[in-house]
Coordinates of C-alpha atoms and ligand atoms in Angstrom, one line a residue:
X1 CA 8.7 -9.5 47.9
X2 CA 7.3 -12.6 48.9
X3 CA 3.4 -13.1 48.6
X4 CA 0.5 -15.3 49.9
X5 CA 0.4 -18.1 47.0
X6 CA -2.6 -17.4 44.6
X7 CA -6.0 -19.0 46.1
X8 CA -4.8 -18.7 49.4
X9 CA -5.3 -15.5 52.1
X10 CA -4.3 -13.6 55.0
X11 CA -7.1 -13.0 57.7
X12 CA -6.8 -9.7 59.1
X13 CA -8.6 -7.6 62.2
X14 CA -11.0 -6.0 61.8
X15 CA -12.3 -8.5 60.1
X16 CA -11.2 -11.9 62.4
X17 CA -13.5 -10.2 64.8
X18 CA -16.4 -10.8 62.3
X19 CA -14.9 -14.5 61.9
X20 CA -14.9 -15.4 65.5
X21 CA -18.0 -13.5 66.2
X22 CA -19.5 -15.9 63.6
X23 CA -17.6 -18.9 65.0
X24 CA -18.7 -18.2 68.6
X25 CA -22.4 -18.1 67.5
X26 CA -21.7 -21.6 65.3
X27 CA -20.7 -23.5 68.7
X28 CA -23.7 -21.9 70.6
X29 CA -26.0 -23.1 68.2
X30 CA -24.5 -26.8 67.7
X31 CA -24.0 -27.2 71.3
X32 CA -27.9 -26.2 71.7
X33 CA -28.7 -29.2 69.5
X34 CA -26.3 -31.4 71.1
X35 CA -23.4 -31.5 68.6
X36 CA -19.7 -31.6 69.7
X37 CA -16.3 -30.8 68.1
X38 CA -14.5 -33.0 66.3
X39 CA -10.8 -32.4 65.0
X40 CA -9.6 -34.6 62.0
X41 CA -5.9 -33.9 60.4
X42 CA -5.6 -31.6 57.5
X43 CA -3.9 -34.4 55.3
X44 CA -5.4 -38.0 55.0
X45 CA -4.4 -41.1 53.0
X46 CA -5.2 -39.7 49.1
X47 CA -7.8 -43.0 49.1
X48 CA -10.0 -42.0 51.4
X49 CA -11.5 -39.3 49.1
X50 CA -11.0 -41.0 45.7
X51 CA -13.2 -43.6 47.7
X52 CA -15.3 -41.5 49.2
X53 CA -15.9 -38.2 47.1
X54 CA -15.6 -40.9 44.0
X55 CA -12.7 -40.5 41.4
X56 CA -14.7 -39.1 38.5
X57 CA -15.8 -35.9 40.6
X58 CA -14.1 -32.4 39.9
X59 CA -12.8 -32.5 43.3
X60 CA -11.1 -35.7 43.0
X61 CA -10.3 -36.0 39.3
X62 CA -8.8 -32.2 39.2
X63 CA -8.4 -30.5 42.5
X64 CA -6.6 -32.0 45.0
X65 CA -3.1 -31.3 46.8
X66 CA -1.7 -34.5 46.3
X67 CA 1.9 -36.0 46.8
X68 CA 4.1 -38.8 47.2
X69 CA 5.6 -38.9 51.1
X70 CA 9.2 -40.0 51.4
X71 CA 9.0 -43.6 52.4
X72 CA 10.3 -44.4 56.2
X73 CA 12.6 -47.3 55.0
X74 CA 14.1 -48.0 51.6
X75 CA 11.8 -51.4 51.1
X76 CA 8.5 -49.2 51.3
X77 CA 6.9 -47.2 48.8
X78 CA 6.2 -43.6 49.5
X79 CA 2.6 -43.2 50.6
X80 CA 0.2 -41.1 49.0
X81 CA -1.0 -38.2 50.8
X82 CA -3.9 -35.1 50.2
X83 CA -4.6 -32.0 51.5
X84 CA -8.2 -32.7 52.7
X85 CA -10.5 -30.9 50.3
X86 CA -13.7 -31.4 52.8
X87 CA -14.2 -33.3 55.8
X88 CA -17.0 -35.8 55.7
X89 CA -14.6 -38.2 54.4
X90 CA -12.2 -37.9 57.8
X91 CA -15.3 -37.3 59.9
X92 CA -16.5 -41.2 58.7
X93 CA -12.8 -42.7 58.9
X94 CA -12.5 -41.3 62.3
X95 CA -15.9 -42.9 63.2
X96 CA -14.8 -46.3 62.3
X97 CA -11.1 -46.2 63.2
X98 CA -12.2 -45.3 67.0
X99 CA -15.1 -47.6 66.6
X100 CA -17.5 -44.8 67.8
X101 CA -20.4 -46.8 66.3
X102 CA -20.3 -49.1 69.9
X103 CA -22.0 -47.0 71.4
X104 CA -25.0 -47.7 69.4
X105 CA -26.3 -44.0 69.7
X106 CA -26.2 -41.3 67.0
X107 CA -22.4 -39.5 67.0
X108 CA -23.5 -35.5 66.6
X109 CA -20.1 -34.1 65.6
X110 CA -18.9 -30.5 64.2
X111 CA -16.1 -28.9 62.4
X112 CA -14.9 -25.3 61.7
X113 CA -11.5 -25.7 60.2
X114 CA -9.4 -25.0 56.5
X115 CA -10.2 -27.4 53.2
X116 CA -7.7 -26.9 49.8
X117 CA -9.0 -27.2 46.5
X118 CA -7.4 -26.6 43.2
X119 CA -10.0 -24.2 41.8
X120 CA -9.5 -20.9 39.5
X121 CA -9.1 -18.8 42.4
X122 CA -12.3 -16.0 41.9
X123 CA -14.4 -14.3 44.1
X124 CA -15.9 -16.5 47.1
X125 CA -13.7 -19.4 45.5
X126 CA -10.5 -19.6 46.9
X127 CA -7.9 -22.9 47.3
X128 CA -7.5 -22.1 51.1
X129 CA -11.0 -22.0 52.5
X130 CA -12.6 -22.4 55.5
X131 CA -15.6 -24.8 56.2
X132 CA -18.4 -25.2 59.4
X133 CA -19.9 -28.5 59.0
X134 CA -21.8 -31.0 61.1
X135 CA -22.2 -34.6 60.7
X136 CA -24.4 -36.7 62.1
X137 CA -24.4 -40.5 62.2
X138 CA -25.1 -44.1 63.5
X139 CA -27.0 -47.4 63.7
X140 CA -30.8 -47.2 61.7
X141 CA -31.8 -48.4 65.0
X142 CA -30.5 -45.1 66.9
X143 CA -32.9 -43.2 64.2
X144 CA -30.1 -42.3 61.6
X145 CA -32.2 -43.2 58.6
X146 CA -34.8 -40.9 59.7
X147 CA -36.6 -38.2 58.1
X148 CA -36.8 -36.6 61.3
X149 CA -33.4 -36.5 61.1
X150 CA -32.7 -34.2 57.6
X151 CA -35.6 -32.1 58.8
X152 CA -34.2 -31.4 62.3
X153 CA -30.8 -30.5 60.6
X154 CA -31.9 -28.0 57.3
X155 CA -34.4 -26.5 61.0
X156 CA -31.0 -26.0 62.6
X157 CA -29.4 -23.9 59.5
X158 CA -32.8 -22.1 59.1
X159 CA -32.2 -20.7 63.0
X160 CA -28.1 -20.5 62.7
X161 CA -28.9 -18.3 59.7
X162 CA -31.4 -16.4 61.5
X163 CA -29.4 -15.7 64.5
X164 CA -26.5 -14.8 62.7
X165 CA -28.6 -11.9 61.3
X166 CA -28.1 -13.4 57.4
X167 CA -31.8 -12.5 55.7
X168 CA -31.6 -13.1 52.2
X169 CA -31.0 -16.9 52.0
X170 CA -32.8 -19.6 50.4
X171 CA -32.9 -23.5 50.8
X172 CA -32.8 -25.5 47.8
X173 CA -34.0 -28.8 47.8
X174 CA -33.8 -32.4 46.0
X175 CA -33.5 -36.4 46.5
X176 CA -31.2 -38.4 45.0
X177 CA -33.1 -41.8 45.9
X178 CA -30.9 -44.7 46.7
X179 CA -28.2 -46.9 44.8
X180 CA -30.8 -48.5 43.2
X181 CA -32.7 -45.3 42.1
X182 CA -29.4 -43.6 40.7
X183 CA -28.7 -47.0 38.9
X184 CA -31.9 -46.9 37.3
X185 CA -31.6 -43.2 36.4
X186 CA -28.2 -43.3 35.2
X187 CA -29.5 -45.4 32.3
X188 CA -32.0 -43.6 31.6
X189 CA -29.5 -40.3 31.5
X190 CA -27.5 -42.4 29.3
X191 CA -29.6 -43.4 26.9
X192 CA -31.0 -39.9 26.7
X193 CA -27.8 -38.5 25.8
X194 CA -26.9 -41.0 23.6
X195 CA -28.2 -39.0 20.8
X196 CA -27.3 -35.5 21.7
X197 CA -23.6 -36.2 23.5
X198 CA -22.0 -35.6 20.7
X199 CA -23.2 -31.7 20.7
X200 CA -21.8 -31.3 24.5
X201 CA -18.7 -30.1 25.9
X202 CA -15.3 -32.8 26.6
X203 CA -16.6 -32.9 29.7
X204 CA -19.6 -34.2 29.4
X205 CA -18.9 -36.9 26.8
X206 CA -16.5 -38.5 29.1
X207 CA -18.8 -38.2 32.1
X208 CA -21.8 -39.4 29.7
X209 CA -19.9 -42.8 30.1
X210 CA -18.3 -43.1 33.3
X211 CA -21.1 -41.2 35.6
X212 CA -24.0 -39.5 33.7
X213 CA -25.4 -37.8 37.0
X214 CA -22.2 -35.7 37.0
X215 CA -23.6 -34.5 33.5
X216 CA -26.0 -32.1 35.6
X217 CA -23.2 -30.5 37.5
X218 CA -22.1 -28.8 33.6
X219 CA -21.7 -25.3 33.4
X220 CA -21.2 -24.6 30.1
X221 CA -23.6 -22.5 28.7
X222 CA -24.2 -23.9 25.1
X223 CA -25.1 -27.6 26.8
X224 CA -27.7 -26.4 29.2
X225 CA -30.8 -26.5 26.4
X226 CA -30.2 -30.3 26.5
X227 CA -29.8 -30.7 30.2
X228 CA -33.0 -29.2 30.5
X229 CA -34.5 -32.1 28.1
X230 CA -32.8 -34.6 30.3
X231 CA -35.3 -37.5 32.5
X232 CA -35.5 -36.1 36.4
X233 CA -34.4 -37.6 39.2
X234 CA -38.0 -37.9 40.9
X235 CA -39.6 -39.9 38.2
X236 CA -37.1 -42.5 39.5
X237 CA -37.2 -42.5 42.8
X238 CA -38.3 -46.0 44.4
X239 CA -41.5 -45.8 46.9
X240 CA -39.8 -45.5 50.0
X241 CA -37.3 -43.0 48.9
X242 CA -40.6 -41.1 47.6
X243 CA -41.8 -41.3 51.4
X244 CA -38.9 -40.1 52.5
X245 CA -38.2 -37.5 50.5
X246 CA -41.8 -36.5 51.4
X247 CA -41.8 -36.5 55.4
X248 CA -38.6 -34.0 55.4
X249 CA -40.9 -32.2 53.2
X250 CA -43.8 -32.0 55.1
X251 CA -41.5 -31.6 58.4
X252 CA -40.3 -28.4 57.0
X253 CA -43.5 -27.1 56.2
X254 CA -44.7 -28.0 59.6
X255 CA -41.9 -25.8 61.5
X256 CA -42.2 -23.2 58.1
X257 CA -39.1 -23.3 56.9
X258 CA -39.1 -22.0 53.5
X259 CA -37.6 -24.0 50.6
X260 CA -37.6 -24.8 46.9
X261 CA -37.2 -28.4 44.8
X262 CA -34.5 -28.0 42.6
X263 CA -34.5 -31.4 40.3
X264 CA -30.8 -30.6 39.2
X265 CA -29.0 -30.1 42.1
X266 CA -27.1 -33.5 42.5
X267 CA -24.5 -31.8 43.8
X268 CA -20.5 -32.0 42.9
X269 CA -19.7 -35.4 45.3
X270 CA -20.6 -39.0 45.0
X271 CA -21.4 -40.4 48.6
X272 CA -24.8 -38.6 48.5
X273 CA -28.1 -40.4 48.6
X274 CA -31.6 -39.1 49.3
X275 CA -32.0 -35.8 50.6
X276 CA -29.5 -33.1 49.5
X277 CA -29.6 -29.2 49.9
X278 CA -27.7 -26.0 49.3
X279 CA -28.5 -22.4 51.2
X280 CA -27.4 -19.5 48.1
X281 CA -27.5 -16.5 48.8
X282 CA -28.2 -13.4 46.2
X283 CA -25.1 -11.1 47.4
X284 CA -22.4 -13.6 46.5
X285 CA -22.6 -13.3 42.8
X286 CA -21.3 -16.5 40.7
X287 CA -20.5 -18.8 43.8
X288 CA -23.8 -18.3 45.2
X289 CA -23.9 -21.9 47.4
X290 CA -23.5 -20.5 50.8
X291 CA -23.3 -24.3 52.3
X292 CA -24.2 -27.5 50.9
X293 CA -25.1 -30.9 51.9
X294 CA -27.3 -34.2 52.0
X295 CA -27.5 -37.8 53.3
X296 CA -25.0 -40.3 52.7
X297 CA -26.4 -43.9 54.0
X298 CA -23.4 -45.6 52.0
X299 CA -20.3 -44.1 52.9
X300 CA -19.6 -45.7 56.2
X301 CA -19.8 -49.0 54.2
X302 CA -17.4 -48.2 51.1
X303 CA -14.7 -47.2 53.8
X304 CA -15.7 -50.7 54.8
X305 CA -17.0 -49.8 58.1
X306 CA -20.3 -51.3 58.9
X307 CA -23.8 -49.6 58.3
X308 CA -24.0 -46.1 59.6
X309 CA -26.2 -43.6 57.6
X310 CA -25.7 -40.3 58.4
X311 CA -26.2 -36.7 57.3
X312 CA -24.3 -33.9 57.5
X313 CA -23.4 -30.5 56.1
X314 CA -20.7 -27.4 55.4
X315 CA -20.9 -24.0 55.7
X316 CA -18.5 -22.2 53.3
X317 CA -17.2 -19.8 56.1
X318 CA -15.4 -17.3 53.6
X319 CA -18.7 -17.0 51.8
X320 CA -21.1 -16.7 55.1
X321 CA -19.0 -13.9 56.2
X322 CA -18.9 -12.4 52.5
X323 CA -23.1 -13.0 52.7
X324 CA -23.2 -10.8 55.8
X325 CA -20.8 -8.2 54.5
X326 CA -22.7 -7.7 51.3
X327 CA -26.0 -7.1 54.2
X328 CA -23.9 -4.3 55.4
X329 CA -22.3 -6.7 58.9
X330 CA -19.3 -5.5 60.0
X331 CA -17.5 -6.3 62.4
X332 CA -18.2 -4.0 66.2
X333 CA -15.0 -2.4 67.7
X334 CA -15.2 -2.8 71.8
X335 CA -12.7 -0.7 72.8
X336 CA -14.1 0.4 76.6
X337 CA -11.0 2.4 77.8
X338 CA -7.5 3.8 77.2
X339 CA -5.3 4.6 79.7
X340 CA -3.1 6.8 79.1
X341 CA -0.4 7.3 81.4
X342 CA 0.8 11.2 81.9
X343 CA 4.3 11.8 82.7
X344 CA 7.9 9.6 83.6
X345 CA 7.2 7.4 85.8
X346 CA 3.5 6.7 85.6
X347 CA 3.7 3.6 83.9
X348 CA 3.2 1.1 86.7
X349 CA 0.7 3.4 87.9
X350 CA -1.1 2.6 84.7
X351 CA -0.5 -0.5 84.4
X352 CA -2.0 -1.4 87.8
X353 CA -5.0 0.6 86.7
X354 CA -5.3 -1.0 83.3
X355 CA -4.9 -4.7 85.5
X356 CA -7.8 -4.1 87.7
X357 CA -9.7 -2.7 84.9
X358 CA -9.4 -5.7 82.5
X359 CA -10.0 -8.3 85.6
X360 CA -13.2 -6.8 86.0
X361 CA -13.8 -7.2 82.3
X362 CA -13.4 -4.4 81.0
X363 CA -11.5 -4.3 77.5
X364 CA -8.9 -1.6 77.7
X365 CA -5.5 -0.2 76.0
X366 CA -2.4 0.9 77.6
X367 CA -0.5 3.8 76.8
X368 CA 3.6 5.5 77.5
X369 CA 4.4 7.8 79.8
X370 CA 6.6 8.9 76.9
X371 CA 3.4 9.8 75.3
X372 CA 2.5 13.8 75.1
X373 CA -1.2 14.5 76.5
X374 CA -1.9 15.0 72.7
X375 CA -0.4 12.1 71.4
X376 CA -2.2 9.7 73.7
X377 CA -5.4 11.5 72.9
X378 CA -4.5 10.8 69.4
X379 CA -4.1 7.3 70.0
X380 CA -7.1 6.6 71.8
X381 CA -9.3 8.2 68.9
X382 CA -7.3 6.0 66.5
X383 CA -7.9 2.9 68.5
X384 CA -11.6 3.5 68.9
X385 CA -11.9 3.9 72.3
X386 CA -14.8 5.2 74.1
X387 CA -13.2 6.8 76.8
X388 CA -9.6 7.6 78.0
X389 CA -8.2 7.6 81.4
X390 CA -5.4 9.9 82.7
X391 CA -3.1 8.6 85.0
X392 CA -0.9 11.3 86.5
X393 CA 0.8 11.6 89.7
X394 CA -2.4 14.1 91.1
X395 CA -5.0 11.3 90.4
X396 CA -3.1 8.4 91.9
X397 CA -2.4 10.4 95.1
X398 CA -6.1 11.3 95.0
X399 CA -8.0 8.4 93.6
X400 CA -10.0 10.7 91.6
X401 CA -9.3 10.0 87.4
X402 CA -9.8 12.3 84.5
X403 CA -12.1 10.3 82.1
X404 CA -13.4 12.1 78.9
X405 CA -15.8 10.3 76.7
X406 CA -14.1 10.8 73.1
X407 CA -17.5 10.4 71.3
X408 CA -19.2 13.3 72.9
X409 CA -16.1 14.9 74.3
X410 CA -17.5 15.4 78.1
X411 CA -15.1 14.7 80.7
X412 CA -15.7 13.7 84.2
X413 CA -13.8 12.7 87.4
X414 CA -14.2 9.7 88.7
X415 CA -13.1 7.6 91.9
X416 CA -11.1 4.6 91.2
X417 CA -13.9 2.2 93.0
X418 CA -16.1 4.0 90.3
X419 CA -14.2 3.2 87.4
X420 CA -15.7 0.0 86.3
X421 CA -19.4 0.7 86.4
X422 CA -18.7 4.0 84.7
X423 CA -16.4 2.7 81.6
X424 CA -19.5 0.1 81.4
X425 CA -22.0 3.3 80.3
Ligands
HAM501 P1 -19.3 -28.9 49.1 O1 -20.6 -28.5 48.4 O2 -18.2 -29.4 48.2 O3 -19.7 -30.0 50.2 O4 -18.7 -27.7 49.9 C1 -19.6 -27.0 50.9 C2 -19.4 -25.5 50.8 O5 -18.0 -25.2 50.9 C3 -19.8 -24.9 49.5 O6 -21.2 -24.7 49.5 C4 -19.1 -23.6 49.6 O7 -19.8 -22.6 50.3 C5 -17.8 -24.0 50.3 N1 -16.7 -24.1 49.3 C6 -16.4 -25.2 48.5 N2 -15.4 -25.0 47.7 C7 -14.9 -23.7 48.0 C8 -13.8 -22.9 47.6 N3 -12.9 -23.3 46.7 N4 -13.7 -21.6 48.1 C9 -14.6 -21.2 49.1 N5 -15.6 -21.9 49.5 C10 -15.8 -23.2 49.0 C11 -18.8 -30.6 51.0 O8 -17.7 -30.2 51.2 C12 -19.4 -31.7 51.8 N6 -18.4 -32.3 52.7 C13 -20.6 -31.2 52.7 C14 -21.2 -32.2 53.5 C15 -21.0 -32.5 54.8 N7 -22.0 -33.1 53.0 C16 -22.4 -33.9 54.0 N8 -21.7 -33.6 55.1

């Protein structure tokens, strides 16, 4: 038999209706704060991310789908192509490819789609996965470099949370400080581990040399006694970066959205300077990051585009909706009505029943009028309806319908001008 390849999964109902439910509330927040949909492809030149997400990264040094397309003509060489393992990167080439900086206003744009990543396929880690995210950028003189701008972004996922019905979440927060500041401290990371590298995991001798930060991203349990020792990221954080990093603070305190510093969170992709953040959540076990993001005042530039800081964020959609399952969310059946149709030749009759009942909005099923009285009550209970409606040749020729409420088993007769207000109870 034929399978769904490892890391990847099929979506099934009931549990899509918990995935658009959650979808539906995404785009009524982000259109509340004036965000609007952008689509990127799925696949993207392979440099955009090595460039972007930076080549010594996990994602990029180990994860990617990523293969040689047929050249068009014999003289050309094939071009490389990737799966897109996140979307910043396309939401910024798309930016300067259709020149949306012109405008000289911030560009609010969102995205709910699927990422692929290479991972060990585990619980809440999977190499299909879905992402939310928003990013928001333009000129410094349309207020992109703004604190206003991270705290009016980590306010909006305090509410989206909150009106999603999540509880048990929590912000993490930190600053990366700017080239300069990461320059400064990845000398100083370097010379600190100069000493103790040699006790550390593969991993982190080889990113000791090429890109100390990464260094804090280590799991491995045996290396985290000298990570602790390691020089933090605030002690080299130039003045304004300080400021900065201190008016997002004291904008969240001012609205009260709760938060913690976390010095080691430099999170897993290089395009991030100042402010960056992840929401965990306790019910998720190991993969706890529910959504991550920060700043990245660089990027535009390094896909040679011209200035455009911006930040921006992504929801891990298969976690959010594994966070609200562990809170006991599940997804709400809305069955109003089935009609069941009682005896040959009452199936147009039902049909036209079942028409005028679903133009007036109400959700309904449709039975056979090969279907024993039995048998359709059997269905109905199956299906989760609230109530089923008879349709036989006595209650079209009198208008009046059999309809039993299946929860509490009382059964009424109704007028067909009735119907709609009463299925609505
Ligand atoms: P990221 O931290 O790599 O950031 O991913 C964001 C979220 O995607 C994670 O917190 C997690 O919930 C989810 N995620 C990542 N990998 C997997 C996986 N293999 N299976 C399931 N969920 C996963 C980014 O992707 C940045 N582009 C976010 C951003 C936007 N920064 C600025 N703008």
């Amino acid at each position: 038999m034929l399978r769904a390849v490892r890391g990847t999964r099929d979506l099934l109902p009931p549990d899509t209706d918990l995935w658009n439910r959650v979808e539906a509330k995404v785009r009524d927040v982000f259109a509340r704060y004036n965000y609007h949909e952008i689509r990127t492809p799925v696949f993207e030149d392979t440099q955009l991310f090595s460039r972007s997400v930076g080549e010594e990264t996990d994602i990029v040094s180990k994860e990617m789908f990523t293969w040689d397309d047929r050249a068009r003509a014999q003289s050309e060489k094939p071009q490389s192509l990737t799966l897109r393992p996140e979307n910043t990167a396309g939401v910024v080439r798309a930016y300067i490819e259709h020149g949306l900086f012109k405008t000289g206003t911030l560009q609010k744009l969102y995205y709910i789609g699927p990422q692929f990543r290479r991972e060990r396929p585990q619980k809440g880690r999977y190499r299909q996965f879905y992402q939310i995210g928003t990013e928001m950028l333009g000129p410094s003189s349309a207020g992109s470099e703004s604190p206003a701008r991270d705290a009016e972004i980590l306010e909006m996922l305090a509410t989206l949370l909150d009106e999603l019905g999540l509880r048990g979440w929590q912000l993490q927060l930190n600053s990366v400080g700017c080239a300069d500041d990461r320059a400064r401290y990845n000398k100083a990371l370097r010379e600190a581990l100069q000493p103790v590298v040699h006790q550390m995991c593969a991993d982190c001798q080889r990113r000791a040399e090429t890109n100390p930060l990464r260094v804090l991203d280590c799991k491995v349990p045996e290396d985290q006694p000298i990570i602790e020792k390691l020089p933090k990221i605030s002690e080299y954080l130039d003045e304004p970066c300080r400021e900065h990093f201190a008016a997002v603070r004291a904008m969240l305190d001012a609205v009260g959205v709760p938060y913690s510093i976390n010095e080691r969170m430099v999170r897993g992709l290089d395009y991030y300077t100042r402010t960056t953040f992840e929401f965990t959540h306790g019910g998720l076990g190991a993969q706890s990051a529910v959504l991550g993001g920060g700043r990245y005042d660089g990027l535009s530039e390094s896909l040679e585009g011209p200035k455009a800081p911006g930040i921006g964020f992504a929801i891990g959609e298969d976690r959010l909706i594994l966070a609200l399952q562990a809170e006991g969310e599940q997804a709400t059946q809305n069955l109003q009505a089935y009609v069941a149709p009682l005896g040959a030749g009452m199936n147009p009759q039902a049909l036209k029943l079942a028409r005028e009942l679903r133009r007036a909005g109400i959700t309904a099923d449709l039975g056979d009028e090969g279907f024993r009285l039995k048998k359709s009550f059997e269905l109905a209970e199956k299906a989760g309806a609230k109530y089923i409606v008879l349709v036989g040749e006595n209650e079209v020729a009198s208008g009046q319908f059999a309809v039993k409420d299946l929860s509490s088993g009382e059964q009424v007769s109704v007028a067909r001008d009735g119907l709609v207000s009463h299925l609505r109870k």
